[in-house]
Coordinates of C-alpha atoms in Angstrom, one line a residue:
Chain A
E17 CA -11.7 -24.0 7.6
D18 CA -14.7 -21.9 7.5
Q19 CA -17.4 -23.4 4.7
V20 CA -20.7 -23.0 3.5
T21 CA -22.7 -25.8 1.8
Q22 CA -26.3 -25.2 0.1
S23 CA -28.1 -28.1 -1.1
P24 CA -30.0 -28.8 -3.6
E25 CA -27.7 -27.0 -6.1
A26 CA -31.3 -26.5 -8.5
L27 CA -34.8 -27.2 -7.4
R28 CA -37.7 -26.7 -10.0
L29 CA -41.1 -26.6 -8.6
Q30 CA -44.6 -26.2 -9.7
E31 CA -46.2 -22.9 -8.6
G32 CA -47.6 -23.5 -5.2
E33 CA -45.9 -26.4 -4.3
S34 CA -44.1 -25.6 -1.1
S35 CA -40.6 -26.6 -0.2
S36 CA -36.8 -25.9 1.6
L37 CA -33.9 -25.1 0.9
N38 CA -30.6 -26.0 3.1
C39 CA -27.2 -24.2 3.8
S40 CA -25.2 -26.1 6.7
Y41 CA -22.3 -24.3 7.8
T42 CA -18.8 -24.9 9.2
V43 CA -17.6 -21.8 11.0
S44 CA -15.3 -21.3 14.1
G45 CA -17.9 -18.7 15.3
L46 CA -21.0 -17.6 13.7
R47 CA -21.5 -14.1 13.9
G48 CA -24.2 -13.9 11.3
L49 CA -25.6 -15.8 8.3
F50 CA -26.9 -13.9 5.7
W51 CA -29.8 -15.1 3.1
Y52 CA -29.3 -13.3 -0.3
R53 CA -31.3 -13.7 -3.5
Q54 CA -29.6 -13.2 -6.7
D55 CA -31.1 -12.9 -10.2
P56 CA -28.9 -13.5 -13.6
G57 CA -26.6 -10.9 -13.8
K58 CA -27.4 -8.9 -11.1
G59 CA -25.8 -8.5 -7.6
P60 CA -26.5 -10.4 -4.2
E61 CA -30.2 -9.1 -2.9
F62 CA -30.4 -9.0 1.0
L63 CA -33.5 -11.0 2.1
F64 CA -32.5 -12.2 6.0
T65 CA -30.1 -12.0 8.5
L66 CA -30.1 -15.0 11.5
Y67 CA -27.7 -14.7 14.6
S68 CA -28.3 -17.2 16.8
A69 CA -29.8 -20.7 17.3
G70 CA -33.3 -21.0 16.7
E71 CA -33.9 -17.8 15.4
E72 CA -36.8 -17.2 12.7
K73 CA -37.2 -14.6 9.8
E74 CA -40.6 -14.5 7.2
K75 CA -40.7 -11.9 4.5
E76 CA -44.0 -12.5 2.2
R77 CA -43.7 -16.5 1.0
L78 CA -40.0 -16.7 2.4
K79 CA -39.2 -17.9 6.0
A80 CA -35.8 -18.4 7.6
T81 CA -34.5 -20.9 10.5
L82 CA -31.0 -21.1 11.8
T83 CA -29.4 -23.9 14.0
K84 CA -26.4 -24.5 15.1
K85 CA -25.4 -26.3 12.0
E86 CA -27.5 -25.4 9.4
S87 CA -30.2 -23.3 8.1
F88 CA -33.6 -23.3 5.9
L89 CA -35.0 -21.1 3.6
H90 CA -38.8 -22.2 3.6
I91 CA -40.7 -21.3 0.3
T92 CA -44.7 -21.3 1.0
A93 CA -46.8 -21.6 -2.1
P94 CA -43.9 -19.9 -4.6
K95 CA -45.2 -18.1 -7.7
P96 CA -42.9 -17.7 -11.1
E97 CA -40.9 -14.8 -9.5
D98 CA -39.7 -16.2 -7.0
S99 CA -37.6 -18.0 -9.4
A100 CA -33.8 -17.3 -8.5
T101 CA -30.8 -18.5 -7.1
Y102 CA -30.7 -18.6 -3.5
L103 CA -27.6 -17.5 -1.8
C104 CA -26.4 -18.4 1.7
A105 CA -23.7 -16.5 3.1
V106 CA -21.7 -16.4 6.7
Q107 CA -20.0 -14.0 8.6
A108 CA -17.5 -15.8 11.4
A109 CA -15.7 -14.6 14.5
P110 CA -12.9 -13.7 15.3
R111 CA -11.4 -14.3 12.4
G112 CA -12.5 -13.0 9.2
Y113 CA -15.0 -11.0 10.7
N114 CA -15.9 -8.6 7.8
K115 CA -16.0 -10.9 4.9
L116 CA -19.3 -12.9 4.1
I117 CA -18.1 -16.6 3.0
F118 CA -21.0 -17.8 0.5
G119 CA -22.3 -21.0 -0.4
A120 CA -22.8 -21.8 -4.3
G121 CA -26.2 -21.3 -4.5
T122 CA -29.4 -23.3 -5.1
R123 CA -30.9 -22.5 -8.3
L124 CA -34.8 -22.3 -8.0
A125 CA -37.2 -22.5 -11.0
V126 CA -40.9 -21.9 -10.2
H127 CA -43.1 -23.0 -13.3
P128 CA -46.9 -22.0 -13.7
Chain B
E27 CA -34.1 3.7 -1.6
P28 CA -30.8 4.0 -1.2
E29 CA -28.4 1.9 -3.3
V30 CA -25.0 0.8 -4.3
T31 CA -24.4 1.9 -7.3
Q32 CA -21.3 0.2 -9.7
T33 CA -20.1 1.7 -13.1
P34 CA -19.5 0.4 -15.8
S35 CA -22.0 -2.2 -16.2
H36 CA -19.5 -3.9 -18.8
Q37 CA -16.0 -3.6 -19.5
V38 CA -13.6 -4.9 -22.0
T39 CA -10.5 -4.7 -21.9
Q40 CA -6.9 -6.1 -23.2
M41 CA -5.0 -8.4 -21.5
G42 CA -2.3 -6.5 -19.2
Q43 CA -4.0 -3.3 -19.8
E44 CA -5.1 -1.9 -16.3
V45 CA -9.0 -1.0 -15.5
I46 CA -10.7 1.0 -12.5
L47 CA -13.9 -0.4 -11.4
R48 CA -16.2 2.7 -9.5
C49 CA -18.3 2.4 -6.7
V50 CA -21.0 4.6 -5.0
P51 CA -21.8 3.2 -1.6
I52 CA -24.7 3.9 0.6
S53 CA -24.0 7.5 1.8
N54 CA -23.8 6.7 5.5
H55 CA -22.3 3.3 5.5
L56 CA -18.4 2.9 6.7
Y57 CA -17.2 0.1 5.4
F58 CA -16.5 -1.0 1.9
Y59 CA -16.2 -4.6 0.0
W60 CA -15.2 -6.0 -3.1
Y61 CA -16.2 -9.4 -3.8
R62 CA -16.2 -11.6 -7.3
Q63 CA -17.9 -14.2 -9.5
I64 CA -16.2 -16.1 -11.8
L65 CA -19.0 -17.1 -14.0
G66 CA -20.8 -20.5 -12.6
Q67 CA -18.7 -20.2 -9.3
K68 CA -19.1 -18.9 -5.7
V69 CA -19.0 -15.1 -4.7
E70 CA -15.6 -14.7 -3.5
F71 CA -14.6 -11.9 -1.0
L72 CA -11.5 -9.6 -2.1
V73 CA -11.0 -6.5 0.3
S74 CA -12.7 -4.6 3.1
F75 CA -12.2 -0.9 3.6
Y76 CA -12.5 0.9 6.7
N77 CA -11.2 4.4 7.8
N78 CA -9.4 4.7 4.5
E79 CA -7.4 1.8 4.9
I80 CA -7.6 -2.0 4.4
S81 CA -9.1 -4.0 7.2
E82 CA -8.7 -7.2 5.4
K83 CA -7.9 -9.1 1.7
S84 CA -8.4 -12.5 0.5
E85 CA -5.5 -14.4 -1.0
I86 CA -6.8 -13.4 -4.5
F87 CA -6.5 -9.5 -3.7
D88 CA -2.5 -9.5 -4.7
D89 CA -0.1 -6.7 -5.7
Q90 CA -2.1 -6.5 -8.7
F91 CA -5.1 -5.1 -7.1
S92 CA -5.9 -2.2 -5.0
V93 CA -8.8 -0.4 -3.9
E94 CA -8.7 3.5 -3.1
R95 CA -11.8 6.3 -1.4
P96 CA -10.7 9.0 -3.6
D97 CA -13.3 11.6 -2.5
G98 CA -16.3 11.4 0.1
S99 CA -18.5 9.3 -2.2
N100 CA -16.5 6.7 -4.8
F101 CA -14.9 3.9 -3.9
T102 CA -12.4 1.7 -7.1
L103 CA -11.3 -0.9 -7.2
K104 CA -7.6 -0.9 -9.9
I105 CA -6.3 -4.4 -11.4
R106 CA -3.0 -3.1 -12.4
S107 CA -2.2 -5.5 -15.2
T108 CA -5.2 -7.8 -16.2
K109 CA -5.1 -11.6 -16.9
L110 CA -7.7 -13.7 -18.4
E111 CA -8.4 -15.0 -15.2
D112 CA -9.9 -11.7 -13.9
S113 CA -13.1 -12.0 -15.9
A114 CA -15.6 -12.3 -13.5
M115 CA -18.4 -9.8 -12.0
Y116 CA -16.9 -7.6 -9.7
F117 CA -19.6 -6.6 -7.1
C118 CA -19.3 -3.9 -4.8
A119 CA -21.2 -4.1 -1.2
S120 CA -21.0 -1.7 1.9
S121 CA -22.3 -1.7 5.3
E122 CA -23.0 0.4 8.2
R123 CA -21.4 -1.3 11.0
T124 CA -19.2 -4.3 10.6
G125 CA -19.7 -8.0 12.6
G126 CA -22.5 -9.4 11.8
N127 CA -24.1 -6.0 10.0
I128 CA -25.9 -6.4 6.5
Q129 CA -23.8 -6.3 3.7
Y130 CA -25.8 -4.4 0.4
F131 CA -24.6 -5.1 -3.2
G132 CA -24.6 -3.2 -6.4
A133 CA -25.5 -4.5 -9.7
G134 CA -21.8 -5.5 -10.4
T135 CA -19.7 -4.8 -13.4
R136 CA -18.9 -7.6 -15.3
L137 CA -14.8 -7.4 -16.5
S138 CA -13.7 -9.4 -19.8
V139 CA -10.3 -10.0 -20.4
L140 CA -9.5 -10.6 -24.0

């Protein structure tokens, strides 16, 4: 069964303290891995998509990487405004090639 | 920047009543989706829709649920007879293409079934 597991469940950082979030996945065939940010009471906001092992994407303080079994979201020198829940999702092939399968998310709190 | 728009933001209904949740996808997108998120749980896929028909649905999407694209801009989710366990955030999403293409989400409709 296709599955996505994120760790840790929650992470508390001091402003400027870099860290990484993990997303491990088990799918029959990966068509894409997606990172989203979700603020309380809001919809998921797209951050990155990765398609093949070794791929990396970067945006401001965030960098996403992908291996054959997991993805990392690295946060460099975070600020309080980076506080949110970060969701990882996969699209699997050939079954269920449309739907996104989400992990439970990592709740990040960045304190001044 | 184009965005997915959902209305209402909050819907309160009595158990057994019908509700319709509305979405306006991004205008040049061809694929439409509904997801739900029960409080404190994962975002779960409900259904995908393309070319005026359902292309995929989950086990959650039973006979109580239906989707429709009544005109060129709206995409709706109907729940015929709501249950307490239908209380959740419902998110609409759209994408240009399928298979690895980015899905953009709306802000959601919070459905409260009393």
